[in-house]
mmCIF file of C-alpha atoms in Angstrom:
data_model
loop_
_atom_site.group_PDB
_atom_site.id
_atom_site.type_symbol
_atom_site.label_atom_id
_atom_site.label_comp_id
_atom_site.label_asym_id
_atom_site.label_seq_id
_atom_site.Cartn_x
_atom_site.Cartn_y
_atom_site.Cartn_z
ATOM 1 C CA LEU A 1 0.000 0.000 0.000
ATOM 2 C CA ALA A 2 2.828 2.414 0.832
ATOM 3 C CA CYS A 3 4.418 1.823 -2.576
ATOM 4 C CA LEU A 4 1.107 2.481 -4.317
ATOM 5 C CA GLN A 5 0.625 5.694 -2.380
ATOM 6 C CA LEU A 6 4.112 6.819 -3.400
ATOM 7 C CA LEU A 7 3.429 6.044 -7.064
ATOM 8 C CA LEU A 8 0.109 7.879 -7.023
ATOM 9 C CA GLY A 9 1.221 10.774 -4.823
ATOM 10 C CA PRO A 10 2.543 14.164 -5.866
ATOM 11 C CA LEU A 11 6.046 12.832 -6.591
ATOM 12 C CA GLY A 12 4.886 9.853 -8.629
ATOM 13 C CA ASN A 13 3.411 9.920 -12.081
ATOM 14 C CA ALA A 14 1.666 6.586 -12.320
ATOM 15 C CA GLY A 15 -1.538 6.788 -14.317
ATOM 16 C CA VAL A 16 -4.287 5.658 -11.974
ATOM 17 C CA ASP A 17 -6.406 4.442 -14.881
ATOM 18 C CA ALA A 18 -3.618 2.932 -16.977
ATOM 19 C CA GLY A 19 -4.431 -0.550 -18.241
ATOM 20 C CA ASP A 20 -2.275 -3.642 -18.084
ATOM 21 C CA ALA A 21 -1.540 -5.941 -21.045
ATOM 22 C CA ASN A 22 -5.157 -7.138 -20.867
ATOM 23 C CA GLY A 23 -6.548 -3.613 -20.683
ATOM 24 C CA GLU A 24 -7.561 -3.944 -17.034
ATOM 25 C CA THR A 25 -7.016 -1.044 -14.657
ATOM 26 C CA ALA A 26 -5.434 -1.444 -11.232
ATOM 27 C CA LEU A 27 -8.867 -0.855 -9.657
ATOM 28 C CA ILE A 28 -10.365 -3.778 -11.561
ATOM 29 C CA VAL A 29 -7.459 -6.073 -10.663
ATOM 30 C CA ALA A 30 -7.525 -5.053 -6.977
ATOM 31 C CA SER A 31 -11.316 -5.470 -6.823
ATOM 32 C CA ARG A 32 -11.114 -8.955 -8.295
ATOM 33 C CA ALA A 33 -8.454 -9.929 -5.744
ATOM 34 C CA GLY A 34 -10.332 -8.435 -2.784
ATOM 35 C CA HIS A 35 -7.624 -5.935 -1.793
ATOM 36 C CA ALA A 36 -9.848 -3.424 -0.004
ATOM 37 C CA ALA A 37 -7.039 -1.098 1.096
ATOM 38 C CA ILE A 38 -5.673 -0.887 -2.447
ATOM 39 C CA VAL A 39 -9.177 -0.307 -3.826
ATOM 40 C CA GLY A 40 -9.665 2.540 -1.357
ATOM 41 C CA ALA A 41 -6.320 4.130 -2.222
ATOM 42 C CA LEU A 42 -7.035 3.941 -5.951
ATOM 43 C CA ILE A 43 -10.488 5.481 -5.526
ATOM 44 C CA SER A 44 -9.017 8.254 -3.364
ATOM 45 C CA ALA A 45 -6.472 8.896 -6.124
ATOM 46 C CA GLY A 46 -9.294 9.378 -8.617
ATOM 47 C CA ALA A 47 -9.539 5.988 -10.311
ATOM 48 C CA SER A 48 -12.484 5.770 -12.670
ATOM 49 C CA LEU A 49 -15.392 3.883 -11.141
ATOM 50 C CA GLU A 50 -16.902 3.491 -14.589
ATOM 51 C CA ALA A 51 -13.975 1.696 -16.245
ATOM 52 C CA THR A 52 -14.903 -1.803 -17.336
ATOM 53 C CA ALA A 53 -12.958 -5.014 -17.702
ATOM 54 C CA PRO A 54 -12.489 -5.735 -21.412
ATOM 55 C CA SER A 55 -13.154 -9.447 -20.928
ATOM 56 C CA SER A 56 -16.495 -9.097 -19.128
ATOM 57 C CA GLY A 57 -17.627 -5.501 -19.484
ATOM 58 C CA GLN A 58 -18.066 -5.348 -15.700
ATOM 59 C CA THR A 59 -17.042 -2.433 -13.499
ATOM 60 C CA ALA A 60 -14.778 -2.913 -10.483
ATOM 61 C CA LEU A 61 -17.832 -2.783 -8.211
ATOM 62 C CA ALA A 62 -19.621 -5.522 -10.144
ATOM 63 C CA ILE A 63 -16.478 -7.653 -10.085
ATOM 64 C CA ALA A 64 -16.060 -7.241 -6.320
ATOM 65 C CA VAL A 65 -19.714 -8.066 -5.666
ATOM 66 C CA ALA A 66 -19.611 -11.116 -7.943
ATOM 67 C CA ALA A 67 -16.536 -12.358 -6.089
ATOM 68 C CA ALA A 68 -18.274 -11.679 -2.747
ATOM 69 C CA PHE A 69 -15.568 -9.267 -1.552
ATOM 70 C CA ARG A 70 -17.806 -6.987 0.480
ATOM 71 C CA ASP A 71 -14.878 -4.937 1.839
ATOM 72 C CA SER A 72 -13.853 -4.032 -1.726
ATOM 73 C CA ALA A 73 -17.341 -3.239 -2.983
#
């Protein structure tokens, strides 16, 4: 979490909505894995809540709910 905060903070320049090789944003990946603290940090940094996973068309919220990760939803 500390590394993510550094990357997203004023000294970092990581794109909060950048996609990986599959086109998935960090918020989608963290939601799928149930990493609530990471999800919270990404949302606080301005991650798009409307971005969808290319494979399913689901938002991060829908992915978290489907995986039953209530802390991430």
